[in-house]
Short mmCIF file of N, CA, C and O in Angstrom, two decimals:
data_model
loop_
_atom_site.label_atom_id
_atom_site.label_comp_id
_atom_site.label_asym_id
_atom_site.label_seq_id
_atom_site.Cartn_x
_atom_site.Cartn_y
_atom_site.Cartn_z
N MET A 1 0.69 4.52 13.16
CA MET A 1 2.00 3.93 13.10
C MET A 1 2.47 3.70 11.68
O MET A 1 3.66 3.64 11.43
N GLY A 2 1.55 3.53 10.76
CA GLY A 2 1.90 3.19 9.39
C GLY A 2 2.78 4.22 8.70
O GLY A 2 3.46 3.91 7.75
N ARG A 3 2.79 5.46 9.19
CA ARG A 3 3.61 6.50 8.57
C ARG A 3 4.44 7.27 9.60
O ARG A 3 4.81 8.41 9.37
N MET A 4 4.73 6.62 10.72
CA MET A 4 5.50 7.28 11.77
C MET A 4 6.98 7.32 11.41
O MET A 4 7.58 6.31 11.05
N GLU A 5 7.55 8.49 11.53
CA GLU A 5 8.96 8.69 11.20
C GLU A 5 9.86 7.85 12.10
O GLU A 5 10.90 7.36 11.67
N GLU A 6 9.46 7.66 13.35
CA GLU A 6 10.27 6.88 14.30
C GLU A 6 10.41 5.42 13.87
O GLU A 6 11.41 4.77 14.17
N ILE A 7 9.41 4.91 13.17
CA ILE A 7 9.43 3.51 12.75
C ILE A 7 10.06 3.36 11.37
O ILE A 7 10.92 2.51 11.14
N TRP A 8 9.64 4.22 10.41
CA TRP A 8 10.01 4.03 9.01
C TRP A 8 11.14 4.94 8.54
O TRP A 8 11.62 4.78 7.43
N GLY A 9 11.53 5.93 9.33
CA GLY A 9 12.63 6.81 8.93
C GLY A 9 12.15 8.12 8.34
O GLY A 9 10.96 8.40 8.27
N ASP A 10 13.11 8.92 7.89
CA ASP A 10 12.81 10.25 7.35
C ASP A 10 11.91 10.22 6.12
O ASP A 10 11.17 11.16 5.86
N ASP A 11 11.97 9.15 5.36
CA ASP A 11 11.18 9.06 4.13
C ASP A 11 9.89 8.27 4.33
O ASP A 11 9.39 7.61 3.44
N CYS A 12 9.30 8.38 5.53
CA CYS A 12 8.12 7.59 5.89
C CYS A 12 6.90 7.88 5.01
O CYS A 12 6.03 7.03 4.87
N LEU A 13 6.82 9.05 4.41
CA LEU A 13 5.67 9.40 3.59
C LEU A 13 5.81 8.97 2.14
O LEU A 13 4.87 9.07 1.36
N GLU A 14 6.99 8.46 1.77
CA GLU A 14 7.23 8.03 0.40
C GLU A 14 6.96 6.53 0.25
O GLU A 14 7.24 5.76 1.16
N PHE A 15 6.41 6.15 -0.89
CA PHE A 15 6.25 4.73 -1.18
C PHE A 15 7.56 4.21 -1.75
O PHE A 15 8.04 4.70 -2.77
N LYS A 16 8.14 3.26 -1.07
CA LYS A 16 9.40 2.67 -1.51
C LYS A 16 9.24 1.15 -1.51
O LYS A 16 9.19 0.53 -0.45
N LEU A 17 9.17 0.60 -2.69
CA LEU A 17 8.98 -0.84 -2.82
C LEU A 17 10.10 -1.63 -2.15
O LEU A 17 9.88 -2.71 -1.61
N GLU A 18 11.30 -1.06 -2.13
CA GLU A 18 12.44 -1.78 -1.54
C GLU A 18 12.29 -2.03 -0.04
O GLU A 18 12.99 -2.85 0.53
N ARG A 19 11.36 -1.33 0.62
CA ARG A 19 11.10 -1.61 2.05
C ARG A 19 10.60 -3.03 2.25
O ARG A 19 10.75 -3.60 3.31
N TRP A 20 9.94 -3.57 1.24
CA TRP A 20 9.27 -4.85 1.37
C TRP A 20 10.05 -5.98 0.70
O TRP A 20 9.59 -7.11 0.67
N ILE A 21 11.22 -5.69 0.16
CA ILE A 21 12.03 -6.71 -0.51
C ILE A 21 13.34 -6.87 0.25
O ILE A 21 14.06 -5.91 0.48
N SER A 22 13.64 -8.11 0.65
CA SER A 22 14.86 -8.38 1.42
C SER A 22 16.09 -8.35 0.52
O SER A 22 15.98 -8.28 -0.71
N GLU A 23 17.26 -8.44 1.13
CA GLU A 23 18.52 -8.46 0.38
C GLU A 23 18.58 -9.63 -0.60
O GLU A 23 19.17 -9.54 -1.66
N LYS A 24 17.93 -10.75 -0.24
CA LYS A 24 17.95 -11.94 -1.08
C LYS A 24 16.81 -11.97 -2.10
O LYS A 24 16.63 -12.94 -2.81
N GLY A 25 15.97 -10.92 -2.12
CA GLY A 25 14.89 -10.86 -3.09
C GLY A 25 13.55 -11.36 -2.59
O GLY A 25 12.57 -11.33 -3.32
N GLY A 26 13.49 -11.82 -1.34
CA GLY A 26 12.22 -12.28 -0.76
C GLY A 26 11.44 -11.10 -0.18
O GLY A 26 11.85 -9.95 -0.28
N THR A 27 10.31 -11.40 0.42
CA THR A 27 9.51 -10.34 1.04
C THR A 27 9.91 -10.15 2.50
O THR A 27 10.31 -11.10 3.18
N VAL A 28 9.81 -8.91 2.97
CA VAL A 28 10.14 -8.57 4.35
C VAL A 28 8.87 -8.68 5.18
O VAL A 28 7.83 -8.13 4.81
N ASN A 29 8.92 -9.41 6.28
CA ASN A 29 7.77 -9.56 7.17
C ASN A 29 7.75 -8.40 8.16
O ASN A 29 8.70 -8.22 8.92
N VAL A 30 6.68 -7.62 8.15
CA VAL A 30 6.52 -6.49 9.06
C VAL A 30 5.35 -6.81 9.99
O VAL A 30 4.29 -7.21 9.52
N PRO A 31 5.52 -6.65 11.31
CA PRO A 31 4.45 -6.98 12.25
C PRO A 31 3.16 -6.21 11.99
O PRO A 31 3.19 -5.05 11.58
N SER A 32 2.02 -6.86 12.22
CA SER A 32 0.72 -6.23 12.02
C SER A 32 0.53 -5.00 12.89
O SER A 32 -0.28 -4.13 12.56
N TYR A 33 1.24 -4.90 13.99
CA TYR A 33 1.11 -3.75 14.89
C TYR A 33 1.47 -2.44 14.18
O TYR A 33 1.07 -1.38 14.60
N ASN A 34 2.24 -2.52 13.10
CA ASN A 34 2.66 -1.31 12.39
C ASN A 34 1.58 -0.76 11.46
O ASN A 34 1.76 0.30 10.89
N PHE A 35 0.48 -1.47 11.29
CA PHE A 35 -0.57 -1.03 10.37
C PHE A 35 -1.87 -0.84 11.13
O PHE A 35 -2.53 -1.79 11.52
N ILE A 36 -2.28 0.41 11.28
CA ILE A 36 -3.44 0.73 12.10
C ILE A 36 -4.74 0.12 11.56
O ILE A 36 -5.64 -0.19 12.33
N ALA A 37 -4.83 -0.09 10.27
CA ALA A 37 -6.07 -0.62 9.71
C ALA A 37 -6.33 -2.06 10.15
O ALA A 37 -7.48 -2.46 10.32
N PHE A 38 -5.29 -2.87 10.34
CA PHE A 38 -5.47 -4.27 10.68
C PHE A 38 -5.33 -4.55 12.17
O PHE A 38 -5.79 -5.56 12.65
N HIS A 39 -4.65 -3.69 12.90
CA HIS A 39 -4.37 -3.90 14.32
C HIS A 39 -3.66 -5.23 14.52
O HIS A 39 -3.13 -5.80 13.60
N ALA A 40 -3.66 -5.72 15.73
CA ALA A 40 -3.03 -7.00 16.01
C ALA A 40 -3.52 -7.47 17.37
O ALA A 40 -4.22 -6.76 18.07
N GLY A 41 -3.14 -8.68 17.74
CA GLY A 41 -3.55 -9.21 19.03
C GLY A 41 -4.98 -9.74 18.99
O GLY A 41 -5.50 -10.07 17.92
N PRO A 42 -5.65 -9.80 20.15
CA PRO A 42 -6.98 -10.42 20.22
C PRO A 42 -8.07 -9.63 19.48
O PRO A 42 -9.12 -10.16 19.19
N ARG A 43 -7.83 -8.38 19.17
CA ARG A 43 -8.85 -7.57 18.49
C ARG A 43 -8.44 -7.23 17.06
O ARG A 43 -8.77 -6.19 16.54
N ASN A 44 -7.73 -8.14 16.41
CA ASN A 44 -7.32 -7.85 15.04
C ASN A 44 -8.48 -8.03 14.08
O ASN A 44 -9.50 -8.61 14.41
N CYS A 45 -8.31 -7.55 12.90
CA CYS A 45 -9.34 -7.57 11.87
C CYS A 45 -9.59 -9.01 11.41
O CYS A 45 -8.68 -9.70 10.96
N LEU A 46 -10.84 -9.45 11.48
CA LEU A 46 -11.17 -10.82 11.10
C LEU A 46 -11.04 -11.04 9.59
O LEU A 46 -10.76 -12.14 9.14
N GLY A 47 -11.23 -9.99 8.82
CA GLY A 47 -11.17 -10.13 7.37
C GLY A 47 -9.82 -9.79 6.77
O GLY A 47 -9.69 -9.68 5.56
N LYS A 48 -8.78 -9.64 7.62
CA LYS A 48 -7.47 -9.22 7.13
C LYS A 48 -6.92 -10.16 6.06
O LYS A 48 -6.51 -9.70 4.99
N ASP A 49 -6.92 -11.44 6.30
CA ASP A 49 -6.34 -12.38 5.34
C ASP A 49 -7.10 -12.37 4.02
O ASP A 49 -6.49 -12.37 2.95
N LYS A 50 -8.43 -12.33 4.10
CA LYS A 50 -9.22 -12.28 2.87
C LYS A 50 -8.97 -10.97 2.13
O LYS A 50 -8.85 -10.95 0.90
N ALA A 51 -8.89 -9.88 2.86
CA ALA A 51 -8.64 -8.57 2.24
C ALA A 51 -7.29 -8.56 1.54
O ALA A 51 -7.16 -8.02 0.43
N LEU A 52 -6.27 -9.14 2.15
CA LEU A 52 -4.94 -9.18 1.53
C LEU A 52 -4.92 -10.03 0.26
O LEU A 52 -4.30 -9.66 -0.73
N ILE A 53 -5.63 -11.16 0.27
CA ILE A 53 -5.71 -12.01 -0.92
C ILE A 53 -6.42 -11.27 -2.04
O ILE A 53 -5.97 -11.26 -3.19
N GLN A 54 -7.55 -10.62 -1.71
CA GLN A 54 -8.29 -9.87 -2.73
C GLN A 54 -7.46 -8.71 -3.28
O GLN A 54 -7.46 -8.45 -4.48
N MET A 55 -6.73 -8.03 -2.40
CA MET A 55 -5.89 -6.92 -2.83
C MET A 55 -4.83 -7.41 -3.82
O MET A 55 -4.60 -6.79 -4.86
N LYS A 56 -4.20 -8.54 -3.53
CA LYS A 56 -3.18 -9.09 -4.41
C LYS A 56 -3.77 -9.50 -5.76
O LYS A 56 -3.15 -9.28 -6.80
N MET A 57 -4.97 -10.07 -5.74
CA MET A 57 -5.61 -10.48 -6.98
C MET A 57 -5.95 -9.28 -7.86
O MET A 57 -5.70 -9.28 -9.07
N VAL A 58 -6.50 -8.24 -7.26
CA VAL A 58 -6.85 -7.04 -8.01
C VAL A 58 -5.60 -6.34 -8.52
O VAL A 58 -5.52 -5.94 -9.68
N ALA A 59 -4.58 -6.22 -7.66
CA ALA A 59 -3.34 -5.56 -8.06
C ALA A 59 -2.69 -6.31 -9.22
O ALA A 59 -2.25 -5.69 -10.20
N ARG A 60 -2.66 -7.61 -9.17
CA ARG A 60 -2.06 -8.42 -10.24
C ARG A 60 -2.82 -8.24 -11.55
O ARG A 60 -2.23 -8.09 -12.62
N THR A 61 -4.13 -8.21 -11.48
CA THR A 61 -4.95 -8.05 -12.69
C THR A 61 -4.74 -6.67 -13.30
O THR A 61 -4.54 -6.54 -14.50
N VAL A 62 -4.77 -5.63 -12.47
CA VAL A 62 -4.61 -4.26 -12.97
C VAL A 62 -3.20 -4.05 -13.51
O VAL A 62 -3.01 -3.55 -14.63
N ILE A 63 -2.18 -4.45 -12.76
CA ILE A 63 -0.79 -4.24 -13.18
C ILE A 63 -0.46 -5.05 -14.43
O ILE A 63 0.29 -4.61 -15.29
N GLY A 64 -1.05 -6.23 -14.53
CA GLY A 64 -0.78 -7.07 -15.69
C GLY A 64 -1.44 -6.57 -16.97
O GLY A 64 -0.98 -6.87 -18.07
N ASN A 65 -2.54 -5.82 -16.85
CA ASN A 65 -3.29 -5.41 -18.04
C ASN A 65 -3.20 -3.93 -18.37
O ASN A 65 -3.60 -3.52 -19.47
N TYR A 66 -2.71 -3.11 -17.43
CA TYR A 66 -2.72 -1.67 -17.64
C TYR A 66 -1.42 -1.02 -17.13
O TYR A 66 -0.77 -1.54 -16.25
N HIS A 67 -1.10 0.13 -17.70
CA HIS A 67 -0.06 1.00 -17.16
C HIS A 67 -0.77 1.98 -16.25
O HIS A 67 -1.73 2.64 -16.67
N VAL A 68 -0.34 2.11 -15.00
CA VAL A 68 -0.98 3.01 -14.04
C VAL A 68 0.05 4.04 -13.59
O VAL A 68 1.12 3.68 -13.10
N LYS A 69 -0.27 5.32 -13.80
CA LYS A 69 0.63 6.41 -13.38
C LYS A 69 -0.16 7.41 -12.55
O LYS A 69 -1.32 7.69 -12.85
N LEU A 70 0.46 7.94 -11.53
CA LEU A 70 -0.15 8.97 -10.71
C LEU A 70 -0.37 10.22 -11.55
O LEU A 70 0.50 10.61 -12.31
N ALA A 71 -1.53 10.84 -11.41
CA ALA A 71 -1.82 12.06 -12.16
C ALA A 71 -0.87 13.17 -11.72
O ALA A 71 -0.59 13.32 -10.52
N LYS A 72 -0.37 13.94 -12.68
CA LYS A 72 0.59 15.01 -12.38
C LYS A 72 -0.02 16.04 -11.45
O LYS A 72 -1.14 16.49 -11.66
N GLY A 73 0.74 16.41 -10.41
CA GLY A 73 0.32 17.46 -9.50
C GLY A 73 -0.72 17.05 -8.48
O GLY A 73 -1.15 17.87 -7.67
N HIS A 74 -1.14 15.80 -8.47
CA HIS A 74 -2.15 15.36 -7.51
C HIS A 74 -1.51 15.07 -6.15
O HIS A 74 -0.57 14.29 -6.07
N PRO A 75 -2.01 15.69 -5.07
CA PRO A 75 -1.43 15.44 -3.75
C PRO A 75 -1.82 14.05 -3.23
O PRO A 75 -2.97 13.64 -3.35
N VAL A 76 -0.84 13.34 -2.69
CA VAL A 76 -1.09 12.02 -2.11
C VAL A 76 -0.94 12.14 -0.61
O VAL A 76 0.15 12.36 -0.09
N SER A 77 -2.07 12.02 0.09
CA SER A 77 -2.06 12.20 1.54
C SER A 77 -3.13 11.30 2.16
O SER A 77 -4.27 11.30 1.71
N PRO A 78 -2.77 10.51 3.18
CA PRO A 78 -3.75 9.64 3.82
C PRO A 78 -4.69 10.43 4.73
O PRO A 78 -4.34 11.48 5.25
N CYS A 79 -5.88 9.92 4.90
CA CYS A 79 -6.84 10.49 5.82
C CYS A 79 -6.83 9.60 7.07
O CYS A 79 -7.09 8.41 6.99
N ASN A 80 -6.47 10.15 8.20
CA ASN A 80 -6.37 9.35 9.42
C ASN A 80 -7.76 9.03 9.96
O ASN A 80 -8.46 9.89 10.47
N SER A 81 -8.15 7.79 9.79
CA SER A 81 -9.42 7.31 10.32
C SER A 81 -9.30 5.80 10.49
O SER A 81 -8.27 5.21 10.15
N ILE A 82 -10.33 5.19 10.99
CA ILE A 82 -10.27 3.74 11.19
C ILE A 82 -10.22 3.01 9.86
O ILE A 82 -9.66 1.93 9.74
N ILE A 83 -10.79 3.60 8.81
CA ILE A 83 -10.68 3.08 7.45
C ILE A 83 -9.72 4.00 6.73
O ILE A 83 -9.98 5.19 6.58
N LEU A 84 -8.59 3.49 6.30
CA LEU A 84 -7.56 4.33 5.71
C LEU A 84 -7.89 4.70 4.27
O LEU A 84 -7.65 3.94 3.34
N ASN A 85 -8.48 5.87 4.10
CA ASN A 85 -8.78 6.41 2.79
C ASN A 85 -7.74 7.45 2.42
O ASN A 85 -7.02 7.95 3.27
N MET A 86 -7.70 7.81 1.16
CA MET A 86 -6.84 8.90 0.72
C MET A 86 -7.60 10.21 0.95
O MET A 86 -8.78 10.31 0.63
N LYS A 87 -6.93 11.20 1.50
CA LYS A 87 -7.56 12.47 1.83
C LYS A 87 -8.17 13.14 0.60
O LYS A 87 -9.26 13.70 0.66
N TYR A 88 -7.48 13.10 -0.52
CA TYR A 88 -7.95 13.73 -1.74
C TYR A 88 -8.25 12.70 -2.84
O TYR A 88 -8.28 13.03 -4.01
N GLY A 89 -8.45 11.46 -2.46
CA GLY A 89 -8.61 10.41 -3.45
C GLY A 89 -7.26 10.07 -4.05
O GLY A 89 -6.23 10.61 -3.63
N LEU A 90 -7.22 9.20 -5.00
CA LEU A 90 -5.96 8.85 -5.66
C LEU A 90 -6.21 8.89 -7.17
O LEU A 90 -6.72 7.95 -7.76
N LYS A 91 -5.89 10.02 -7.77
CA LYS A 91 -6.11 10.20 -9.19
C LYS A 91 -4.93 9.61 -9.97
O LYS A 91 -3.78 9.92 -9.70
N VAL A 92 -5.27 8.74 -10.91
CA VAL A 92 -4.25 8.09 -11.72
C VAL A 92 -4.63 8.16 -13.19
O VAL A 92 -5.79 8.39 -13.53
N GLN A 93 -3.65 7.96 -14.04
CA GLN A 93 -3.88 7.83 -15.47
C GLN A 93 -3.67 6.36 -15.82
O GLN A 93 -2.64 5.78 -15.47
N ILE A 94 -4.65 5.78 -16.50
CA ILE A 94 -4.58 4.36 -16.84
C ILE A 94 -4.58 4.23 -18.36
O ILE A 94 -5.40 4.83 -19.04
N SER A 95 -3.65 3.44 -18.86
CA SER A 95 -3.64 3.13 -20.29
C SER A 95 -3.46 1.64 -20.46
O SER A 95 -2.77 0.99 -19.67
N GLU A 96 -4.11 1.10 -21.47
CA GLU A 96 -4.07 -0.33 -21.69
C GLU A 96 -2.69 -0.78 -22.17
O GLU A 96 -2.06 -0.12 -22.98
N ARG A 97 -2.23 -1.90 -21.65
CA ARG A 97 -0.96 -2.47 -22.09
C ARG A 97 -1.16 -3.15 -23.45
O ARG A 97 -2.21 -3.71 -23.71
N SER A 98 -0.13 -3.11 -24.27
CA SER A 98 -0.22 -3.85 -25.53
C SER A 98 0.14 -5.30 -25.25
O SER A 98 0.93 -5.61 -24.36
N LEU A 99 -0.45 -6.19 -25.98
CA LEU A 99 -0.24 -7.63 -25.76
C LEU A 99 1.05 -8.13 -26.37
O LEU A 99 1.41 -9.28 -26.19
N LEU A 100 1.74 -7.31 -27.12
CA LEU A 100 2.96 -7.75 -27.78
C LEU A 100 4.13 -7.56 -26.92
O LEU A 100 4.58 -6.90 -26.26
#
């Protein structure tokens, strides 16, 4: 469901940050049912909340200290499995941010 055209539209395979930002600048709440990795209901992932907190902490640290760019020509494609991995990995170029 995470990349279904019926749910997300024609551009379902593109990362668009604006999907998660409301008109007023807040975050958009999307039901857990839309993300296969976490599921929802009585059999949802027990570690979901901890995983989300850790993800935010790591993302904040990396984004705050480095410039991260996708490597040129690298295909970005998910691997459909119970653990959502990238089919070809995710190759990026990282450069340190200047402190000034």
